[in-house]
XYZ file of C-alpha atoms in Angstrom:
715
model
C 0.000 0.000 0.000
C 1.407 3.474 -0.851
C 2.920 5.462 2.020
C 0.730 7.880 3.876
C 2.195 11.057 2.337
C 1.069 13.935 0.153
C 3.487 14.438 -2.751
C 2.152 17.688 -4.248
C 2.903 20.699 -2.012
C 0.402 22.848 -3.873
C -2.323 20.277 -3.195
C -2.041 20.190 0.593
C -5.080 21.061 2.656
C -3.899 24.622 3.213
C -3.282 24.994 -0.490
C -6.747 23.739 -1.274
C -8.307 26.078 1.224
C -6.308 29.060 0.010
C -7.332 28.502 -3.569
C -10.911 27.458 -2.929
C -12.251 30.935 -3.675
C -10.242 31.140 -6.878
C -11.523 27.711 -7.892
C -15.055 28.960 -7.430
C -14.394 31.862 -9.818
C -12.813 29.549 -12.344
C -15.716 27.170 -11.979
C -18.200 29.924 -12.632
C -16.276 31.153 -15.654
C -15.481 27.794 -17.242
C -18.369 25.598 -16.156
C -15.858 23.237 -14.542
C -17.391 20.090 -13.098
C -16.334 20.160 -9.463
C -16.904 16.815 -7.759
C -19.747 15.988 -10.121
C -21.474 19.405 -9.910
C -21.654 21.511 -13.081
C -21.442 25.186 -12.108
C -22.888 26.993 -15.120
C -21.154 30.162 -16.376
C -23.010 33.241 -15.280
C -22.945 36.981 -15.460
C -21.618 38.679 -12.366
C -18.593 36.500 -11.707
C -17.272 39.003 -9.181
C -20.421 38.515 -7.110
C -20.056 34.753 -7.407
C -16.456 34.946 -6.244
C -17.469 37.060 -3.259
C -20.121 34.509 -2.371
C -17.576 31.685 -2.596
C -15.142 33.484 -0.311
C -17.883 34.294 2.177
C -19.118 30.685 2.137
C -15.625 29.365 2.776
C -15.018 31.704 5.710
C -18.347 30.914 7.376
C -18.019 27.137 7.176
C -17.355 25.156 10.376
C -13.780 24.007 10.854
C -14.621 20.329 11.236
C -17.354 17.806 10.639
C -18.390 15.876 13.708
C -16.535 12.579 13.787
C -18.606 10.861 16.438
C -19.418 7.161 16.347
C -21.222 5.981 13.250
C -24.702 4.595 13.807
C -24.644 0.823 13.726
C -27.017 -2.049 14.299
C -27.571 -3.710 17.648
C -27.651 -7.456 18.136
C -29.662 -9.547 20.595
C -28.103 -12.807 21.758
C -29.479 -15.914 23.421
C -27.883 -17.207 26.608
C -25.592 -19.460 24.541
C -24.373 -16.554 22.385
C -26.403 -17.357 19.277
C -28.051 -14.435 17.481
C -31.753 -13.947 18.158
C -32.313 -10.675 16.332
C -30.698 -7.543 14.948
C -32.032 -4.003 15.127
C -31.350 -1.011 12.917
C -33.227 1.842 11.347
C -33.867 1.895 7.616
C -30.416 3.303 6.769
C -28.097 1.958 9.433
C -27.591 -1.802 8.975
C -23.974 -1.388 9.930
C -21.335 -3.083 12.061
C -18.188 -1.007 12.446
C -14.788 -2.685 12.216
C -11.226 -1.409 12.586
C -8.978 -1.118 9.528
C -6.948 -4.154 10.580
C -10.203 -6.138 10.481
C -10.651 -5.333 6.797
C -8.769 -7.456 4.268
C -5.844 -5.481 2.735
C -7.024 -6.500 -0.743
C -10.373 -4.831 0.006
C -8.581 -1.631 0.939
C -6.562 -1.819 -2.263
C -9.650 -2.462 -4.387
C -11.631 0.497 -3.061
C -8.692 2.883 -3.423
C -7.973 1.629 -6.947
C -11.465 2.302 -8.266
C -12.533 5.295 -6.187
C -9.376 7.321 -5.549
C -6.143 5.725 -6.766
C -4.043 8.702 -5.588
C -5.694 8.700 -2.142
C -2.388 8.544 -0.275
C -0.790 11.205 -2.503
C -3.167 14.174 -2.318
C -5.058 16.190 0.237
C -8.793 16.657 0.499
C -9.162 17.468 -3.201
C -7.508 15.552 -6.022
C -7.305 18.300 -8.642
C -5.782 15.943 -11.201
C -8.632 13.496 -10.687
C -11.199 16.276 -10.875
C -9.753 17.660 -14.118
C -9.414 14.156 -15.551
C -13.057 13.467 -14.777
C -14.066 16.780 -16.346
C -12.162 16.086 -19.565
C -13.439 12.502 -19.753
C -17.010 13.589 -19.218
C -16.753 16.250 -21.903
C -15.061 14.060 -24.537
C -16.598 10.619 -24.015
C -20.118 11.400 -22.938
C -19.639 9.147 -19.904
C -19.925 10.421 -16.356
C -16.802 9.860 -14.266
C -16.723 10.970 -10.656
C -13.948 13.213 -9.472
C -14.616 13.254 -5.741
C -11.840 11.984 -3.515
C -12.508 9.380 -0.842
C -12.304 12.161 1.721
C -14.928 14.210 -0.125
C -17.166 11.158 -0.355
C -16.701 10.582 3.373
C -17.754 14.158 4.091
C -20.913 13.708 2.032
C -21.773 10.329 3.549
C -21.249 11.693 7.054
C -23.702 14.515 6.410
C -26.216 11.998 5.055
C -25.701 9.692 8.029
C -26.181 12.498 10.530
C -29.374 13.781 8.884
C -32.321 13.302 11.234
C -35.154 14.410 8.963
C -36.122 13.941 5.329
C -35.376 17.621 4.735
C -31.874 17.260 6.163
C -31.274 14.191 4.004
C -32.364 16.079 0.881
C -30.046 18.949 1.760
C -27.134 16.548 2.270
C -27.533 15.121 -1.241
C -28.766 18.182 -3.145
C -26.887 18.966 -6.367
C -26.201 22.561 -5.369
C -23.172 24.789 -5.483
C -23.342 25.529 -1.755
C -23.521 21.842 -0.831
C -20.478 20.951 -2.957
C -18.409 23.751 -1.495
C -19.494 22.833 2.037
C -18.615 19.221 1.336
C -15.121 20.201 0.188
C -14.561 22.385 3.241
C -15.525 19.493 5.492
C -13.145 17.261 3.550
C -10.327 19.737 4.163
C -11.059 19.652 7.889
C -11.123 15.851 7.901
C -7.691 15.731 6.270
C -6.309 18.275 8.719
C -7.578 16.463 11.791
C -7.283 12.780 10.896
C -4.843 10.362 9.338
C -5.349 8.760 5.943
C -5.865 5.385 7.589
C -8.573 6.820 9.827
C -10.323 8.354 6.813
C -10.154 5.114 4.814
C -11.411 3.095 7.779
C -14.343 5.419 8.386
C -15.173 5.531 4.683
C -15.346 1.747 4.470
C -17.583 1.690 7.545
C -19.952 4.390 6.311
C -20.259 3.526 2.613
C -23.470 2.007 1.288
C -22.980 -1.267 -0.578
C -26.579 -1.838 -1.669
C -29.407 -4.166 -0.652
C -29.566 -2.682 2.836
C -25.876 -3.246 3.700
C -24.099 -0.250 5.221
C -20.387 -0.577 5.863
C -17.961 -3.213 4.651
C -18.599 -5.703 7.469
C -22.344 -5.817 6.852
C -21.726 -6.039 3.103
C -19.268 -8.923 3.455
C -21.643 -10.813 5.721
C -24.680 -10.097 3.553
C -23.295 -10.969 0.114
C -20.708 -13.607 0.985
C -21.443 -14.690 4.585
C -17.865 -13.887 5.620
C -16.225 -11.234 7.766
C -14.522 -8.263 6.126
C -11.107 -9.569 7.159
C -11.630 -12.721 5.094
C -12.646 -11.150 1.782
C -10.934 -12.493 -1.339
C -9.755 -10.552 -4.398
C -12.907 -11.317 -6.386
C -15.195 -10.497 -3.482
C -13.335 -7.274 -2.718
C -13.506 -6.135 -6.330
C -17.244 -6.718 -6.485
C -17.874 -4.819 -3.250
C -15.597 -1.959 -4.281
C -17.569 -1.631 -7.489
C -20.872 -1.239 -5.665
C -20.309 2.132 -4.007
C -20.584 4.068 -7.278
C -24.112 2.773 -7.911
C -25.313 0.483 -5.100
C -28.714 -0.047 -6.684
C -27.676 -0.477 -10.301
C -24.837 -2.855 -9.464
C -26.667 -4.760 -6.718
C -25.678 -8.383 -7.445
C -28.846 -9.834 -5.943
C -30.992 -7.990 -8.492
C -28.544 -7.213 -11.309
C -25.919 -9.981 -11.377
C -24.740 -9.296 -14.952
C -24.125 -5.618 -14.266
C -22.418 -6.498 -10.985
C -20.105 -8.935 -12.781
C -19.185 -6.373 -15.432
C -18.530 -3.754 -12.777
C -16.402 -6.179 -10.750
C -14.240 -6.873 -13.791
C -13.805 -3.143 -14.382
C -12.436 -2.862 -10.855
C -10.115 -5.821 -11.444
C -8.868 -4.275 -14.684
C -8.181 -0.976 -12.928
C -6.267 -2.774 -10.190
C -4.176 -4.454 -12.892
C -3.528 -1.140 -14.679
C -2.224 0.286 -11.417
C 0.050 -2.713 -10.897
C -1.757 -3.912 -7.795
C -2.531 -7.371 -9.191
C -0.590 -9.333 -11.806
C -1.645 -10.915 -15.090
C -2.400 -14.309 -13.580
C -4.532 -12.822 -10.826
C -6.478 -10.753 -13.331
C -7.092 -13.700 -15.632
C -8.248 -16.011 -12.854
C -10.413 -13.419 -11.154
C -12.222 -12.196 -14.261
C -13.095 -15.774 -15.237
C -14.687 -16.518 -11.857
C -18.367 -16.212 -11.038
C -19.684 -13.784 -8.451
C -19.849 -16.590 -5.883
C -22.600 -15.036 -3.806
C -23.639 -16.678 -0.561
C -26.320 -14.274 0.574
C -27.327 -14.015 4.220
C -30.722 -12.268 4.362
C -30.938 -8.997 6.226
C -33.039 -9.449 9.343
C -34.352 -6.505 11.271
C -36.454 -6.546 14.414
C -38.449 -9.226 16.136
C -40.574 -10.418 13.209
C -37.545 -12.179 11.738
C -36.158 -13.263 15.126
C -35.775 -16.931 15.990
C -37.999 -16.362 19.045
C -40.226 -13.448 17.993
C -42.311 -13.015 21.124
C -39.392 -13.420 23.506
C -37.652 -10.772 21.413
C -40.736 -8.572 21.681
C -40.738 -9.029 25.459
C -37.050 -8.118 25.706
C -37.474 -5.035 23.514
C -40.441 -3.767 25.548
C -38.492 -4.458 28.739
C -35.602 -2.322 27.453
C -37.823 0.446 26.119
C -39.245 0.800 29.632
C -35.755 1.232 31.140
C -34.690 4.878 31.715
C -31.040 3.773 31.623
C -31.339 3.622 27.830
C -32.621 7.170 27.456
C -34.918 9.813 28.853
C -37.821 9.049 26.526
C -39.086 5.942 24.775
C -38.014 7.518 21.472
C -34.469 8.018 22.803
C -34.325 4.377 23.882
C -35.632 3.203 20.511
C -32.960 5.263 18.745
C -30.211 3.805 20.918
C -31.473 0.294 20.253
C -31.449 0.842 16.490
C -28.252 2.874 16.105
C -26.139 2.311 19.212
C -24.328 -0.876 18.220
C -25.456 -2.571 21.429
C -24.940 -6.219 22.253
C -27.940 -7.376 24.274
C -27.379 -10.601 26.184
C -30.637 -12.318 27.037
C -31.748 -15.134 29.314
C -33.332 -17.252 26.578
C -32.160 -20.858 26.351
C -32.687 -22.049 22.759
C -33.193 -25.674 23.811
C -36.004 -24.617 26.156
C -37.476 -22.291 23.550
C -37.508 -25.087 20.975
C -39.488 -27.306 23.332
C -42.102 -24.694 24.218
C -42.447 -23.813 20.528
C -42.964 -27.462 19.634
C -45.427 -28.054 22.464
C -47.563 -25.061 21.560
C -47.499 -25.775 17.829
C -48.295 -29.455 18.340
C -51.419 -28.748 20.382
C -52.822 -25.434 19.105
C -52.986 -24.334 15.470
C -52.440 -20.672 14.503
C -55.937 -20.346 13.038
C -57.763 -22.135 15.862
C -60.339 -20.176 17.818
C -57.893 -20.487 20.683
C -54.525 -19.192 21.805
C -51.835 -21.423 23.250
C -49.150 -19.727 25.343
C -46.207 -20.861 27.473
C -43.557 -19.289 29.680
C -40.559 -20.750 31.505
C -38.830 -18.985 34.414
C -35.771 -20.101 36.353
C -36.273 -20.186 40.147
C -33.738 -18.226 42.156
C -32.813 -15.834 39.338
C -36.037 -14.812 37.587
C -34.368 -15.479 34.241
C -37.005 -16.042 31.570
C -35.860 -19.070 29.606
C -38.608 -19.349 26.983
C -41.768 -17.660 25.709
C -44.023 -19.167 23.045
C -47.483 -18.688 21.632
C -49.505 -20.385 18.934
C -50.245 -17.324 16.827
C -47.166 -16.284 14.804
C -45.926 -12.720 14.632
C -47.157 -10.829 11.595
C -50.063 -9.015 9.977
C -51.774 -11.789 8.014
C -54.868 -12.551 10.076
C -55.826 -15.227 7.571
C -52.792 -17.181 8.744
C -53.547 -16.461 12.371
C -50.748 -13.919 12.664
C -50.741 -11.172 15.267
C -48.471 -8.680 16.969
C -50.217 -9.146 20.311
C -47.942 -10.838 22.814
C -50.299 -12.946 24.919
C -47.565 -14.268 27.227
C -46.289 -11.108 28.885
C -47.888 -8.664 31.359
C -50.115 -5.933 29.984
C -47.638 -3.381 31.356
C -45.182 -4.498 28.662
C -47.598 -5.295 25.845
C -51.069 -4.859 24.457
C -52.771 -8.020 25.690
C -55.210 -7.587 28.570
C -54.366 -10.980 30.074
C -56.632 -13.862 31.068
C -58.347 -15.005 34.235
C -56.225 -17.702 35.834
C -58.822 -19.907 37.504
C -57.822 -22.143 40.387
C -54.109 -21.579 39.833
C -54.734 -18.622 42.189
C -55.550 -20.984 45.047
C -51.836 -21.221 45.829
C -51.830 -17.635 47.109
C -54.494 -18.440 49.686
C -52.708 -21.706 50.448
C -49.367 -19.987 51.095
C -50.989 -17.163 53.079
C -52.779 -19.694 55.280
C -49.527 -21.512 56.017
C -47.771 -18.216 56.743
C -50.529 -17.402 59.232
C -49.873 -20.679 61.010
C -52.831 -22.671 59.719
C -51.884 -26.340 59.705
C -51.780 -28.113 56.335
C -53.904 -30.800 57.998
C -56.689 -28.398 58.888
C -59.919 -29.903 57.563
C -62.977 -27.865 56.624
C -66.366 -29.346 55.859
C -66.989 -28.385 52.249
C -70.427 -29.264 50.885
C -71.279 -28.391 47.313
C -72.867 -26.013 46.646
C -72.184 -23.634 49.504
C -73.510 -20.115 50.012
C -71.456 -17.552 51.915
C -71.936 -13.972 53.029
C -69.600 -11.649 51.164
C -69.159 -9.309 54.104
C -67.609 -12.199 56.023
C -64.503 -11.622 53.882
C -61.940 -8.994 54.827
C -59.994 -6.902 52.325
C -56.999 -4.705 53.076
C -59.468 -1.898 53.832
C -61.727 -3.890 56.138
C -64.811 -6.084 55.588
C -65.845 -6.603 51.989
C -68.518 -3.972 51.415
C -71.436 -6.013 50.172
C -74.401 -7.601 51.902
C -74.898 -10.025 49.009
C -74.264 -13.721 49.245
C -71.947 -15.858 47.218
C -72.736 -19.401 46.048
C -69.946 -21.735 44.982
C -69.996 -25.350 43.849
C -67.444 -28.015 42.980
C -66.938 -29.679 39.636
C -65.507 -32.908 41.028
C -66.216 -35.275 43.862
C -64.173 -34.658 46.982
C -63.982 -35.750 50.623
C -66.649 -34.162 52.847
C -64.001 -32.396 54.949
C -60.777 -31.997 52.940
C -57.616 -30.501 54.383
C -55.038 -28.345 52.630
C -53.522 -31.415 50.968
C -56.669 -33.082 49.662
C -58.490 -29.802 49.084
C -55.692 -28.743 46.759
C -55.184 -32.107 45.081
C -58.894 -32.260 44.217
C -59.097 -28.479 43.654
C -62.131 -28.148 45.906
C -63.678 -24.738 45.304
C -65.918 -24.827 48.380
C -62.921 -25.643 50.562
C -60.859 -22.743 49.249
C -63.512 -20.050 49.499
C -63.855 -20.995 53.174
C -60.106 -21.080 53.705
C -59.986 -17.589 52.201
C -62.522 -16.458 54.799
C -60.010 -17.477 57.458
C -56.976 -15.873 55.834
C -58.824 -12.808 54.623
C -58.350 -11.555 51.082
C -55.657 -9.021 51.980
C -52.786 -11.368 52.824
C -53.194 -13.593 49.732
C -53.595 -10.483 47.582
C -50.440 -8.837 48.917
C -48.543 -12.111 48.678
C -49.523 -12.521 45.015
C -48.181 -9.047 44.305
C -44.919 -9.818 46.092
C -44.658 -12.937 43.955
C -44.779 -10.890 40.755
C -48.467 -10.853 39.854
C -49.227 -7.339 38.644
C -52.438 -6.600 40.509
C -53.306 -2.928 40.127
C -57.056 -2.586 40.753
C -57.858 -3.579 44.368
C -61.558 -2.715 44.100
C -62.042 -5.263 41.326
C -59.424 -7.761 42.464
C -59.944 -7.963 46.247
C -63.188 -9.896 45.950
C -64.350 -13.166 47.553
C -63.687 -14.999 44.294
C -60.016 -13.959 44.335
C -58.966 -17.503 45.227
C -60.781 -18.788 42.121
C -58.680 -16.603 39.840
C -60.845 -13.643 38.862
C -57.977 -11.182 38.135
C -56.586 -11.170 34.603
C -52.920 -12.105 34.429
C -50.344 -13.369 31.949
C -48.588 -16.738 31.756
C -45.270 -15.017 32.487
C -46.560 -13.504 35.726
C -47.807 -16.886 36.893
C -44.552 -18.603 35.937
C -42.642 -16.046 37.991
C -45.011 -16.572 40.923
C -44.766 -20.370 40.893
C -40.969 -20.109 40.579
C -41.085 -18.562 44.058
C -42.191 -21.878 45.549
C -39.419 -23.728 43.714
C -36.923 -21.207 45.133
C -38.159 -21.974 48.661
C -39.927 -18.657 49.180
C -37.441 -16.385 47.450
C -39.100 -14.365 44.707
C -36.963 -12.967 41.891
C -38.380 -10.454 39.437
C -38.627 -11.906 35.961
C -36.147 -10.520 33.456
C -35.206 -11.250 29.835
C -31.825 -9.485 29.790
C -28.652 -10.034 31.798
C -26.276 -7.481 30.294
C -25.885 -4.841 27.600
C -22.546 -4.007 25.991
C -21.971 -0.780 24.093
C -20.425 -0.494 20.635
C -16.948 -0.745 22.179
C -17.899 -3.996 23.941
C -17.796 -2.282 27.318
C -20.535 -2.969 29.862
C -23.360 -0.480 29.376
C -25.631 -2.009 32.008
C -25.876 -5.214 34.005
C -29.255 -6.560 35.050
C -28.630 -8.234 38.373
C -31.091 -10.606 39.994
C -33.661 -8.741 42.095
C -34.784 -11.200 44.728
C -36.494 -10.950 48.098
C -37.891 -13.415 50.567
C -41.686 -13.320 50.510
C -42.464 -16.358 52.682
C -40.613 -18.741 54.949
C -38.736 -21.673 53.484
C -41.023 -24.071 55.320
C -44.140 -22.447 53.884
C -42.756 -22.777 50.356
C -41.627 -26.341 51.038
C -45.106 -27.213 52.322
C -46.748 -25.720 49.231
C -44.411 -27.789 47.043
C -45.235 -30.885 49.064
C -48.954 -30.241 48.629
C -48.677 -29.449 44.903
C -46.600 -32.532 44.180
C -49.709 -34.425 45.246
C -51.475 -32.945 42.217
C -48.795 -34.555 40.060
C -48.642 -37.887 41.860
C -52.311 -38.575 42.460
C -54.313 -35.637 41.188
C -55.124 -33.973 37.897
C -51.480 -33.790 36.799
C -50.628 -37.456 37.261
C -50.457 -38.087 33.496
C -47.953 -35.262 32.984
C -44.987 -36.451 35.027
C -41.564 -36.503 33.387
C -39.800 -38.868 35.759
C -38.449 -36.113 37.995
C -39.968 -34.412 41.052
C -42.530 -31.834 39.958
C -45.395 -29.888 41.487
C -48.322 -28.221 39.786
C -51.839 -26.850 39.754
C -54.639 -26.803 37.214
C -56.927 -23.889 36.485
C -60.156 -23.509 34.531
C -62.145 -20.289 34.402
C -65.844 -19.623 34.152
C -67.467 -20.861 30.920
C -64.191 -22.649 30.170
C -62.846 -19.629 28.313
C -59.303 -20.370 29.483
C -57.527 -23.358 31.000
C -54.143 -23.425 32.721
C -51.500 -25.750 34.012
C -48.883 -24.113 36.237
C -46.081 -26.276 37.568
C -42.414 -26.496 38.401
C -39.422 -28.593 39.283
C -36.549 -27.390 41.431
C -34.929 -26.059 38.213
C -37.699 -24.431 36.223
C -41.234 -23.084 36.537
C -43.421 -23.601 33.486
C -46.896 -22.293 32.754
C -49.126 -23.421 29.900
C -52.370 -21.694 29.033
C -54.948 -22.235 26.311
C -57.610 -19.556 25.964
C -60.596 -19.416 23.667
C -60.334 -16.393 21.398
C -61.544 -15.408 17.964
C -59.267 -13.966 15.279
C -59.369 -10.553 16.967
C -58.515 -11.967 20.377
C -61.995 -11.625 21.875
C -62.507 -14.331 24.570
C -64.846 -17.215 23.712
C -65.438 -20.612 25.287
C -63.141 -23.526 24.492
C -65.923 -26.025 24.960
C -66.747 -28.212 21.967
C -64.064 -26.676 19.778
C -61.368 -28.349 17.731
C -58.064 -27.269 19.235
C -54.973 -28.450 17.432
C -57.138 -30.759 15.357
C -58.532 -32.478 18.459
C -62.119 -32.148 19.628
C -61.959 -30.574 23.077
C -65.403 -31.471 24.402
C -65.479 -29.750 27.768
C -62.105 -28.092 28.233
C -60.125 -28.538 31.458
C -56.692 -27.478 32.617
C -55.452 -31.049 32.847
C -56.751 -32.141 29.436
C -56.130 -29.087 27.224
C -53.321 -27.038 28.831
C -51.701 -29.966 30.643
C -50.407 -31.725 27.498
C -48.500 -28.584 26.450
C -46.882 -28.414 29.875
C -46.107 -32.124 29.929
C -44.546 -32.202 26.461
C -42.346 -29.173 27.117
C -41.169 -30.450 30.501
C -40.365 -33.865 29.074
C -38.486 -32.174 26.244
C -36.168 -30.317 28.620
C -35.857 -33.080 31.221
C -32.317 -33.860 30.085
C -31.288 -30.354 31.191
C -32.878 -30.645 34.652
C -30.913 -32.064 37.560
C -33.967 -33.762 39.048
C -33.251 -32.513 42.547
C -36.078 -33.317 44.940
C -37.988 -30.683 46.873
C -37.069 -30.153 50.515
C -39.549 -31.918 52.762
C -41.344 -29.525 55.138
C -41.138 -29.783 58.887
C -44.323 -30.879 60.683
C -45.183 -28.709 63.664
C -48.859 -27.876 63.309
C -51.773 -29.919 64.547
C -54.783 -31.197 62.643
C -58.160 -29.552 63.180
C -61.619 -29.997 61.726
C -64.198 -27.262 61.554
C -67.762 -26.902 60.378
C -68.781 -24.516 57.672
C -72.286 -24.086 59.099
C -71.440 -20.837 60.836
C -70.179 -19.412 57.538
C -73.134 -20.244 55.368
C -76.103 -18.272 54.213
C -77.867 -18.050 50.852
C -78.022 -16.237 47.526
C -75.452 -15.696 44.788
C -73.468 -12.559 44.072
C -72.688 -10.979 40.723
C -69.163 -9.611 40.991
C -67.826 -11.843 38.233
C -66.903 -14.769 40.463
C -65.204 -17.721 38.904
C -66.606 -21.175 39.329
C -64.340 -22.883 36.899
C -64.453 -26.633 36.574
C -61.021 -27.772 37.622
C -59.527 -30.910 36.270
């Protein structure tokens, strides 16, 4: 490569600047084509010269040389790429000059500015040569130096509005002069190597590829450092006309242009006869990697969507949501997520195997790691997209409404665990038996909220959907999901403690007037699968709740830590309470509704079915992972409908239950990841509380209430 010197004293930056005004006069008089701009002869050349001199003096001394916008990448926990993010003009990954193949550097200099290392900001010889060629041959040959091109591309890159972009590319006298002045400043303040490096990072190579690294990866699936002679020549030829020479759309033109570059390299003595002959005979050899932008093209679209919404809600990324979006698309961030591809594959398969995209139902799953809150997988049956005929949607049904547009779903009897845990925390023995006839009618004002007695004189009638012992305790009442047992247990605990405990466990309850109702234990509040997975993970972590998170760390464009997302955990119940809940819920798996779903390792779980069977749930966990599966009846617009007597996944549902419709999703996914689970058993609880039996007669009265109570049929 030629030495980094300027061999013409009269063409140094100071010389260019000193003669810029004179050049403007000459341009006006002669119609000289300066950098591709024809300045037409005009009357009043003195005035034109004055304007040139004034323009030169008023120009800023330097063009901002801040970091170039570049795409961000989102990675799975194993380092594989989930998604990339960039705005419409910034699909770029910056690389240092030593990460760009020397032959690529030679190729671009040969075709764009072969005297790059021998002149200053303006190559007058090249400009005059281009002018003469254009006048005599009828062809248009550019005369702008690489530094001038860099100045122009920088202005384009920094443009924030359509008007600014038009101004940066306008074929006007003022713009060309401004461009040259910026080029002079670049040469004065930076080395030739810096200029070449930045030019190769900023240049547009067509088909959405900005910068040499993105171009190399897009067209040839290689890094810029590994480009060959033929590949380098093709890429170097693109910058003159990225659209016209785009090899994916115009392969013949791209091949001709590549060979022109090779011929020019040979004329300059930068490749020999044998290299020229071999290279010009070769095919383009494209190995195109499609450009992927955003979550639609991500390998886990709805996990990606969750992570993006999580980041856009984080003030650390910017003052406003727009600032955070801009950083995500242009900041060159590396976003390390919690997603485990093996887990994601299994939840995807389970959902797709049991619920079709166009069914009048939605299947959704979430997996959360106990003790960290790391979200390992998120899946739903409706793909991401706009084609409603294919069942596509942009609604993320798995995540909380605070991070998405879905309103959530009632959770049915999966909410009984909050009353169960609150009762144990209050010292109620797990062997406490309560007579639980079906149906049973209770006075609503016998329940206490956080503000005192529930303010209603109405009564509340509840019935069971399955046979159960006449006086179940916390074990059998949970295993058989006895509604009449749990509404009485909730009378003893009050609504307040279970409600507050659910919130501490990650359930986003925000409307106490509607949520602190006697039917709370039957799952009236609307929640998401992710919230419930985070809550059930608390039991697996022996009472330690960790906020769910999709991201562990963000690196900036220099690979320095931008932000770490540490585990946010707090104890919300005693270890023995959590251990007792796990012991009770394992009974659901061993002899209750979840017995058909076991994967050979210790698990615990709970079914849930809401009123009119509009949604069914199975929430369960091992010591390693908490998994929630939900299937909800919904039309193409997401409006809730009953699951009963529908075909779901090609199977006639009959009457839908948590164990029969949601349970198979849970079971398949848990079996699929069983090889990654250590199979550690739950800690057995200590036994210190005595058994009691009590009558429900003093709690009963008559008449039903209308506050939207759930009487889902569990099973």
